[in-house]
CSV table of C-alpha atoms and ligand atoms in Angstrom, one decimal:
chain,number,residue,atom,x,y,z
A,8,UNK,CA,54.2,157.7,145.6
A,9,UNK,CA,54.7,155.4,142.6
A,10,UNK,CA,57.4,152.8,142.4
A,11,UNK,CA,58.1,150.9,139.8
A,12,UNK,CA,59.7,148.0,138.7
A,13,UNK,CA,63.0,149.1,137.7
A,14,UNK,CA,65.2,146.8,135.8
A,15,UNK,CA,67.3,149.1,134.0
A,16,UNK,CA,70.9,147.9,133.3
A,17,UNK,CA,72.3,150.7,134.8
A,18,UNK,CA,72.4,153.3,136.3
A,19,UNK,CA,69.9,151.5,137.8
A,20,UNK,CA,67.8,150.5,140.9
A,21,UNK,CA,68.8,151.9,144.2
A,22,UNK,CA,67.1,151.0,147.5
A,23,UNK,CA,64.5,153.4,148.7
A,24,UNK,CA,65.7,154.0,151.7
A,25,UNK,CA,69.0,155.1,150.6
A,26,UNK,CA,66.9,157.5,148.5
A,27,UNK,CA,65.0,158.6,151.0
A,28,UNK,CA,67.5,159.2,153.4
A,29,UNK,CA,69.2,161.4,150.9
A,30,UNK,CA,65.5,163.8,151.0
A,31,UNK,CA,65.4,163.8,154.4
A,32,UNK,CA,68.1,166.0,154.6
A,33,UNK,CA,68.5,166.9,151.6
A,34,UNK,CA,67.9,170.8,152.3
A,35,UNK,CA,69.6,171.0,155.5
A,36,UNK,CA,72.3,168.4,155.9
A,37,UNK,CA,72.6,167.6,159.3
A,38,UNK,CA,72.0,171.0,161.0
A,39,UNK,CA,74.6,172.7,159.0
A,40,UNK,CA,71.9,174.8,157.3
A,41,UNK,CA,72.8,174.2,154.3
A,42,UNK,CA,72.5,171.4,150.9
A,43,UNK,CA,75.4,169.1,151.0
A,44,UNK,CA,75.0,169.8,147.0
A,45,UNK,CA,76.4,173.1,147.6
A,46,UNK,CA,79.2,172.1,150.7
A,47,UNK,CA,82.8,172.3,149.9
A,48,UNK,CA,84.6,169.0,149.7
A,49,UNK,CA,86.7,170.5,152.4
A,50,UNK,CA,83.9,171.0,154.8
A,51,UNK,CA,84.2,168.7,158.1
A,52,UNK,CA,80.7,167.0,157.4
A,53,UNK,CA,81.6,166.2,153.7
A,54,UNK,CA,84.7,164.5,155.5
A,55,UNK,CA,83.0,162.2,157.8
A,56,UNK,CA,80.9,161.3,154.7
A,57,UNK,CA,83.8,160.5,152.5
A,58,UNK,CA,85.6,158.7,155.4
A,59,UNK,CA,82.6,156.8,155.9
A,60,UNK,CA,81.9,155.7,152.4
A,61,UNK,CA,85.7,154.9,152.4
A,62,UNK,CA,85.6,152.8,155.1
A,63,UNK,CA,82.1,150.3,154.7
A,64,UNK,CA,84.0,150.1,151.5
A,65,UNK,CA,86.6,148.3,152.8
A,66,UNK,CA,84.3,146.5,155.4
A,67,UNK,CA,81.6,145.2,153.3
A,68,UNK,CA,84.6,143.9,150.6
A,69,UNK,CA,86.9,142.4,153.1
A,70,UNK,CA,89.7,144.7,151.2
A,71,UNK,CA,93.0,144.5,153.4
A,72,UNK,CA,95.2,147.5,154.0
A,73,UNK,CA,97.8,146.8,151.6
A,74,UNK,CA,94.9,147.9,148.8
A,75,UNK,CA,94.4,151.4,148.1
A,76,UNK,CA,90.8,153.0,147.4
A,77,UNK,CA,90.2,155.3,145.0
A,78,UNK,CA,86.8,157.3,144.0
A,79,UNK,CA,87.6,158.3,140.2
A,80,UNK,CA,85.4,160.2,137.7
A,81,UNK,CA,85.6,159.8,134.1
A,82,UNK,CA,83.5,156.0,134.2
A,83,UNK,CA,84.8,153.0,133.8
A,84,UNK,CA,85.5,153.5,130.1
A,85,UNK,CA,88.3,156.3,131.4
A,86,UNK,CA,89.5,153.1,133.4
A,87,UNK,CA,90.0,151.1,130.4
A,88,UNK,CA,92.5,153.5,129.0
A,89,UNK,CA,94.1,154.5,132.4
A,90,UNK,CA,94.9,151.0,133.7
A,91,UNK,CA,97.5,150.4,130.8
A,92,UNK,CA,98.8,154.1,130.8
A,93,UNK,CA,100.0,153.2,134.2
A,94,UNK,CA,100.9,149.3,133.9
A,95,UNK,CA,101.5,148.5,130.7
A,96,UNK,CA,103.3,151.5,129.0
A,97,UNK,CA,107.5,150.8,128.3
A,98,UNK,CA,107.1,148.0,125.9
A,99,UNK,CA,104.8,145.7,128.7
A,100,UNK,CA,102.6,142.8,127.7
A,101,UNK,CA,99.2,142.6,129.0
A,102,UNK,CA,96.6,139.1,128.8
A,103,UNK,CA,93.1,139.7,128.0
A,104,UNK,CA,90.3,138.0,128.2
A,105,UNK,CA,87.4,138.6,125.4
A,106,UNK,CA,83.6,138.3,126.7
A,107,UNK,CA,81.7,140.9,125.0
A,108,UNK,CA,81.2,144.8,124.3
A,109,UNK,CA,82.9,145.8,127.4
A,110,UNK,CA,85.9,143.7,127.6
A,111,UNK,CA,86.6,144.7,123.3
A,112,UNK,CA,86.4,148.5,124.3
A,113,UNK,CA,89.2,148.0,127.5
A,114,UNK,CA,91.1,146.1,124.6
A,115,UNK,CA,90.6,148.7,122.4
A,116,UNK,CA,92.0,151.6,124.7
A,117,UNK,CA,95.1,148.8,126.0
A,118,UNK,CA,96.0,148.4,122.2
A,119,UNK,CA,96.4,152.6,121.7
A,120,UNK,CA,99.0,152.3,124.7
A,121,UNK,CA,101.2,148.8,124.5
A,122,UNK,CA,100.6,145.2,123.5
A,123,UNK,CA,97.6,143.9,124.5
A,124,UNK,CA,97.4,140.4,123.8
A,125,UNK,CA,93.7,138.4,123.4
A,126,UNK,CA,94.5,135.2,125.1
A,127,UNK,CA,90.8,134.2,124.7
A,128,UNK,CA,87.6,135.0,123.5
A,129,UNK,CA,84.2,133.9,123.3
A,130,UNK,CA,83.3,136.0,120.4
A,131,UNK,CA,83.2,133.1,117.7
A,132,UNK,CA,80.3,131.2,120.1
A,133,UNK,CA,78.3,135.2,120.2
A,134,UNK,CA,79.6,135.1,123.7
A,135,UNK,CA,77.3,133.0,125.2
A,136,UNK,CA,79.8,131.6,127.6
A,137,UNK,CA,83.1,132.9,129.4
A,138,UNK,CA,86.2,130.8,128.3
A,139,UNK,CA,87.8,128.3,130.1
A,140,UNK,CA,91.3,128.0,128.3
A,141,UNK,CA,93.4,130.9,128.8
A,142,UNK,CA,96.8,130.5,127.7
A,143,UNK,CA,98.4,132.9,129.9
A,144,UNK,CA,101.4,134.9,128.7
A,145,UNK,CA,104.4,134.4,131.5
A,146,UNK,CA,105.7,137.5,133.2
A,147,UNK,CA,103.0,139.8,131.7
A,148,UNK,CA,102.4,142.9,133.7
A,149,UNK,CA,98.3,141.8,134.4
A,150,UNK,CA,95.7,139.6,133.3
A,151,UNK,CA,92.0,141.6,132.3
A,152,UNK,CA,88.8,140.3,132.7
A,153,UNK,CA,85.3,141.6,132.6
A,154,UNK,CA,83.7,139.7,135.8
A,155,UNK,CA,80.1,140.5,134.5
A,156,UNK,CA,79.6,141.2,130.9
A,157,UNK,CA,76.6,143.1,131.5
A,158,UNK,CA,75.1,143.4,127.9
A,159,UNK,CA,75.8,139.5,127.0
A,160,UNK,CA,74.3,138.2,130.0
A,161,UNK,CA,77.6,136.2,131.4
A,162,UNK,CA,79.5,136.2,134.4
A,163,UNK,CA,82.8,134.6,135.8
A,164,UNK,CA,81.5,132.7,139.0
A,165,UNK,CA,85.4,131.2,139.3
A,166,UNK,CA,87.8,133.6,138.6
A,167,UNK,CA,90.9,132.3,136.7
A,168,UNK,CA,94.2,131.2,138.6
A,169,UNK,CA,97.0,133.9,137.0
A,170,UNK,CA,99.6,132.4,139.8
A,171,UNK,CA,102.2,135.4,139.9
A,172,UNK,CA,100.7,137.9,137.5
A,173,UNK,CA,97.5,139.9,138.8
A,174,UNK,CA,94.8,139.9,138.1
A,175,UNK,CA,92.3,143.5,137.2
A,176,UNK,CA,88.7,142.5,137.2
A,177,UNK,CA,86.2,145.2,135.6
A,178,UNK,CA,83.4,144.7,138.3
A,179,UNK,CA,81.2,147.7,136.9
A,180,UNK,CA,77.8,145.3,137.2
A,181,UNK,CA,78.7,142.2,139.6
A,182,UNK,CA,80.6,144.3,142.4
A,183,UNK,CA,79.4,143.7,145.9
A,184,UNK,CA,76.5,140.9,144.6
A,185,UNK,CA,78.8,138.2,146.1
A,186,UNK,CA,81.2,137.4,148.5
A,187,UNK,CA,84.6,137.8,146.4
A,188,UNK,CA,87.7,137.4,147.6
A,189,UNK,CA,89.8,140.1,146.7
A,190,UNK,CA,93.0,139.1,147.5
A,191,UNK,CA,92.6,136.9,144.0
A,192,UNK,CA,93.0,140.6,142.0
A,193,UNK,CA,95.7,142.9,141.9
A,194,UNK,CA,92.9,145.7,140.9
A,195,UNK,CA,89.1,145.8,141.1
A,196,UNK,CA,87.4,148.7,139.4
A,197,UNK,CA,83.5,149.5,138.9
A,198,UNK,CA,81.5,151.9,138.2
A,199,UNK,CA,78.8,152.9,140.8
A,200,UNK,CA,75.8,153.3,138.9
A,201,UNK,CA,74.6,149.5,139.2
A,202,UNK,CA,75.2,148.1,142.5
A,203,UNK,CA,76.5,150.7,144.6
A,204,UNK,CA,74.8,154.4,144.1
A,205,UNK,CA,74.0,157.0,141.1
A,206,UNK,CA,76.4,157.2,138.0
A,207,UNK,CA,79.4,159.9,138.4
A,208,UNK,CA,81.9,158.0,140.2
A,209,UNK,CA,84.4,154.6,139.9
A,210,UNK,CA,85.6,152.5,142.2
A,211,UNK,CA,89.1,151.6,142.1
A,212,UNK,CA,91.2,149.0,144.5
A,213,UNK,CA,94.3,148.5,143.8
A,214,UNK,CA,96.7,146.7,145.8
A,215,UNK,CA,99.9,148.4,146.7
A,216,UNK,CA,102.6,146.7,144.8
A,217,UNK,CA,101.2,147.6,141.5
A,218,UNK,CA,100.4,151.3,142.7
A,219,UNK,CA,104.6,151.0,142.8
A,220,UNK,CA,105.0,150.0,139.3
A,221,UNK,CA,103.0,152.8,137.3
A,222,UNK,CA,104.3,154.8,135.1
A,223,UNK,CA,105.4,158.1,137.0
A,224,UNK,CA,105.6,160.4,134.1
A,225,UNK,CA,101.7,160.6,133.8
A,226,UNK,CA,100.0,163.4,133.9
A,227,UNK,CA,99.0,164.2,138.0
A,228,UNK,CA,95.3,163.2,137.2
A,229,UNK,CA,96.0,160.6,135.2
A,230,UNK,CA,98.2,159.0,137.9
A,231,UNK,CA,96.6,156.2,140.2
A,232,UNK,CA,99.7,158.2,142.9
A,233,UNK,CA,97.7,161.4,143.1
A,234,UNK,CA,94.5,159.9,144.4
A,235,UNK,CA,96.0,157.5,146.5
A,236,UNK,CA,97.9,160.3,147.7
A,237,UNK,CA,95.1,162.7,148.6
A,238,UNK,CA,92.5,160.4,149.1
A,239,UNK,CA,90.6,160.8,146.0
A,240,UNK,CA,90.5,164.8,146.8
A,241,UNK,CA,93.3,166.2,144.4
A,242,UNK,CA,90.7,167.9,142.7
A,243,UNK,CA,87.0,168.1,143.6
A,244,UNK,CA,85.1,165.1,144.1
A,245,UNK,CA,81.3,164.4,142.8
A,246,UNK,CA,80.6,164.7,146.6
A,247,UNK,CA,76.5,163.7,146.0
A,248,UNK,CA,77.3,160.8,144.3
A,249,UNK,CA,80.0,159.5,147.0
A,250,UNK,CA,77.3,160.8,149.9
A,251,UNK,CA,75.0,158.2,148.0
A,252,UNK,CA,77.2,155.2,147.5
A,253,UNK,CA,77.7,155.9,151.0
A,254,UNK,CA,73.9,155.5,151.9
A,255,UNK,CA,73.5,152.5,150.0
A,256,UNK,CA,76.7,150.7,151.3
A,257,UNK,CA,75.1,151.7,155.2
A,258,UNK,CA,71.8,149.9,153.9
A,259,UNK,CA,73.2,147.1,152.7
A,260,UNK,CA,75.5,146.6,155.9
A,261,UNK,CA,72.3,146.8,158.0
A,262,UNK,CA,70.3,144.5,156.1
A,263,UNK,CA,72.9,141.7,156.2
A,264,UNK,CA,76.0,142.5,154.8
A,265,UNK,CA,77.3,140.6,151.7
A,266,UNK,CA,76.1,137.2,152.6
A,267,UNK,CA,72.5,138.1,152.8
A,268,UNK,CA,73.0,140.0,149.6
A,269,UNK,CA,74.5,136.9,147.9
A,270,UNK,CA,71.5,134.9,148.9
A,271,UNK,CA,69.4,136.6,148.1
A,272,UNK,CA,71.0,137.4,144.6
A,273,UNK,CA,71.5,133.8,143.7
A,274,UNK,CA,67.8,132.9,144.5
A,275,UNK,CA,66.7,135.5,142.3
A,276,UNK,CA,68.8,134.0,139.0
A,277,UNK,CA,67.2,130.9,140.0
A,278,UNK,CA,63.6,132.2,139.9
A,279,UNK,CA,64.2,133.9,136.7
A,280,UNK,CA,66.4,130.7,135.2
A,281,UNK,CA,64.4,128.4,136.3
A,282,UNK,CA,60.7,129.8,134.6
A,283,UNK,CA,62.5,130.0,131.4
A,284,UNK,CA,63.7,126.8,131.4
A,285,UNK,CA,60.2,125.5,132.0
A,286,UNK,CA,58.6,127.4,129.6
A,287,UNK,CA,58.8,124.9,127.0
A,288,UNK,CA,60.8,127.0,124.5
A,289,UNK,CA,59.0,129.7,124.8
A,290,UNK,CA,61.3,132.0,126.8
A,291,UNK,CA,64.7,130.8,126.3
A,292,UNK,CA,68.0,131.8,127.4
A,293,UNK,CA,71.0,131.4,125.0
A,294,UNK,CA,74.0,131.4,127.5
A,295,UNK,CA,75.9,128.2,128.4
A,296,UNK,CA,73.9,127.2,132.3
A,297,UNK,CA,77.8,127.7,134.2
A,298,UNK,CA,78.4,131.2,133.2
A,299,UNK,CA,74.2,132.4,133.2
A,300,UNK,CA,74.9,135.9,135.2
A,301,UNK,CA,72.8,136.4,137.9
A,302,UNK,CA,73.0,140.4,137.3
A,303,UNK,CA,71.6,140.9,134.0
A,304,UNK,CA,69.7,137.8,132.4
A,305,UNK,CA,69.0,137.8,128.7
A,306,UNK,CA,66.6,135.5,127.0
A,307,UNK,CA,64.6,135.6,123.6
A,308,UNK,CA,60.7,134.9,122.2
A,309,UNK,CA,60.1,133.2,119.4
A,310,UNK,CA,59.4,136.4,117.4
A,311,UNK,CA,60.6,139.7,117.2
A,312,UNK,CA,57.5,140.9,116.9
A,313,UNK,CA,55.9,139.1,120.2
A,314,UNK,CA,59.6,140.4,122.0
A,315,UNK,CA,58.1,144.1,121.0
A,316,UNK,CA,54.9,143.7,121.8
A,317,UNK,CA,56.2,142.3,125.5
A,318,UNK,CA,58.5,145.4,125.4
A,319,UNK,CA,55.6,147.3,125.0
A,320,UNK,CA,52.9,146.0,127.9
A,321,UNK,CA,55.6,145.4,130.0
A,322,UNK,CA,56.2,149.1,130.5
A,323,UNK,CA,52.5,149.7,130.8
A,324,UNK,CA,52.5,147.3,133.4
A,325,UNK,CA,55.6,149.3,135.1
A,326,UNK,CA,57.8,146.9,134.5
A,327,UNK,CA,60.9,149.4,133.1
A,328,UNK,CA,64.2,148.5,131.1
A,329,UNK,CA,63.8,145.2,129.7
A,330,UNK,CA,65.3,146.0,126.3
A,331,UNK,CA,68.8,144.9,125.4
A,332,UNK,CA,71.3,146.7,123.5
A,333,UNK,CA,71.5,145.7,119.5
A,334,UNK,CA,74.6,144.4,120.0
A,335,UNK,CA,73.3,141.2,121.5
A,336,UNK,CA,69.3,142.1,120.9
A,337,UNK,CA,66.7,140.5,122.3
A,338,UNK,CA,65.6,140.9,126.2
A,339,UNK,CA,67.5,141.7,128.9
A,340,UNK,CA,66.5,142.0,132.4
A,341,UNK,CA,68.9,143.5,135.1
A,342,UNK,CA,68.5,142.4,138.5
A,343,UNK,CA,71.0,144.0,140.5
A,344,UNK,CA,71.6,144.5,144.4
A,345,UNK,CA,68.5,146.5,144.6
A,346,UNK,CA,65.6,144.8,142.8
A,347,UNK,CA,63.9,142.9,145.3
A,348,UNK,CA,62.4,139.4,144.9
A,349,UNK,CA,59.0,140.4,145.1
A,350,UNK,CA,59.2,142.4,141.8
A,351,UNK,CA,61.5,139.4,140.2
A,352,UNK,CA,57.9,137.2,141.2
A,353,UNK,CA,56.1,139.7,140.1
A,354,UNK,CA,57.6,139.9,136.5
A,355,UNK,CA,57.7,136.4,136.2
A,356,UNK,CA,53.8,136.6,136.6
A,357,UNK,CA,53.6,138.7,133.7
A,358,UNK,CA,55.7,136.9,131.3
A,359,UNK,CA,53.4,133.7,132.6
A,360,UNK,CA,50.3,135.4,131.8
A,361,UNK,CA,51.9,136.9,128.2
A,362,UNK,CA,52.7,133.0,127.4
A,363,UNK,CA,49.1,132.4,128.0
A,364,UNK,CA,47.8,134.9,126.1
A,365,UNK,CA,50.0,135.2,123.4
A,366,UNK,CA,51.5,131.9,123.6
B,11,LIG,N1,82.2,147.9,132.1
B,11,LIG,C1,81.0,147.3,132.3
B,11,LIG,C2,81.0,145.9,132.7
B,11,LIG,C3,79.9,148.0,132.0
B,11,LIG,O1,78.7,147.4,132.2
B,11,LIG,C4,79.9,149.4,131.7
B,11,LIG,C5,78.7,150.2,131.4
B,11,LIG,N2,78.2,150.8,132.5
B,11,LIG,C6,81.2,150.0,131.5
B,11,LIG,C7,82.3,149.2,131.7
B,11,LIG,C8,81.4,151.4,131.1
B,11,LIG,O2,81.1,152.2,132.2
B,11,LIG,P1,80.9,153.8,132.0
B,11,LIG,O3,79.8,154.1,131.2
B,11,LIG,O4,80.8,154.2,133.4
B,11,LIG,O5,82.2,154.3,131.5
């Protein structure tokens, strides 16, 4: 069996054994004699499943009762449009925060709905750091951020202070790398397909006292109430994807929880930061040392040219997804939950040996 490196910014690497608990029984789940592809949602065993993922959910991020759970379809782009349809709609005011591609598309979507108001943005600076002085608007209804701005290579390691107005964190590619407390948010939301299983389903926390204030003349599936409600089963839910998130949350509770995660996370953006910042300007990393993500690192050449032909032996070296999207260009490397340390040592090898060679 091959195994690459996979660095791909999402979806993106999941842990093997998470995948290969899925083939195990893949054919015949659990003695039922059939595919759970092909269970109803309804079925008993697709229950425990959903409970289960519900529940190391809740373990593994230290969510208290008083926030609800919600397993969404429709990405976290259907997010962006959906928070302010709920919270902001009736002549609200809602704070965001600009740090990149995905934070201006959330804005976008708010703007269609009520007035969203960009407090502060590090757009003039090409985003290379998150901003610091946020002039926050008293009484809005929430305060957005993007906690890892996945394409700019940023992330908020100190989430701002919004005293009585909450806080909504998009979480799509930092969720579960650290401990977080979430207390500090009045919603969390992230897609799975980084850190938590295959793409097809959101993640939505939201604690109860906002749940109160949405708008109640939504449409039912546009209405945070109707999941809540029938615990994310209104309609039919992507049941494989939720039956994976579910595997990879039990591996990463029995490999050491969030802390060992974190550690291990953190060690890996210091390998990575550290052998640019030694390369003597030959790698180098444009984003301001405080805010460098630790999920998705992206650094430059000194050519184009020598950045495609790295592309290029990188892949024949099966090291896959190092490209960055034109909106920032350049190289991007994603190291989420998943990639191990041995294939962060054993890229950094690579881009040693490049430097030699093409240095
Ligand atoms: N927010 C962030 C931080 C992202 O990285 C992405 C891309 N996966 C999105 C939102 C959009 O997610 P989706 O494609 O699932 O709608």
């Amino acid at each position: 069996m091959k195994r690459v490196h996979n660095f791909y910014p999402g979806p993106g690497a999941l842990p093997l054994e998470a995948i290969e608990y899925a083939q195990n029984e893949l054919v015949d789940f659990q003695g039922t004699g059939m595919s759970l592809l092909e269970m109803s949602h309804r079925s008993t065993a697709y229950q425990e499943v959903h409970d289960e993922a519900y529940a190391l959910l809740r373990e593994l991020m230290e969510l208290p009762e008083n926030y609800h759970i919600m397993f969404l379809q429709g990405g976290a782009s259907l997010q962006f449009a959906m928070l302010p349809m709920n919270l902001l709609a009736g002549g609200k005011v809602a704070d965001y925060i600009d740090t990149g591609v995905w934070s201006t598309r959330a804005i976008t979507e708010a703007k269609i709905v009520g007035q969203a108001n960009v407090i502060a943005s590090s757009k003039d600076d090409d985003y290379n750091h998150v901003p610091k002085d946020l002039p926050f608007t008293p009484g809005a209804a929430y305060v957005h951020l993007t906690s890892n701005n996945t394409i700019m290579g940023t992330q908020w390691f100190k989430y701002p202070d919004t005293g009585d107005v909450p806080l909504i964190g998009d979480m799509s590619s930092d969720i579960l790398c650290r401990k977080v407390d979430p207390t500090q948010f009045g919603v969390i939301y992230a897609g799975a397909h980084k850190n938590l299983g295959p793409s097809g389903t959101t993640i939505v926390m939201m604690r109860d006292d906002l749940l109160a204030k949405c708008d109640p003349s939504l449409p039912t599936l546009l209405k945070y109430s109707t999941h809540v409600e029938n615990q994310s089963m209104f309609n039919t839910p992507v049941t494989f994807t939720i039956y994976m998130v579910r595997n990879v949350l039990r591996h990463l509770k029995a490999t050491g929880g969030i802390e060992a995660m974190e550690k291990q996370n953190f060690a890996k953006g210091e390998l990575f930061y550290n052998f640019l910042d030694n390369s003597g300007g030959y790698y180098t990393c444009p984003i301001a040392k405080e805010d460098r993500s630790i999920m998705n690192i992206v650094f430059n050449m000194p050519t184009t040219e020598l950045e495609e032909k790295f592309v290029a032996e990188a892949i024949k070296n099966d090291f896959i997804g190092l490209k960055n999207l034109p909106q920032r260009g350049h190289l991007r490397i994603s190291l989420y939950n998943s990639v191990s340390i041995e294939s962060v040592r054993t890229v950094l090898e690579f881009m040693k040996e490049f430097q030699r060679v093409n240095g």
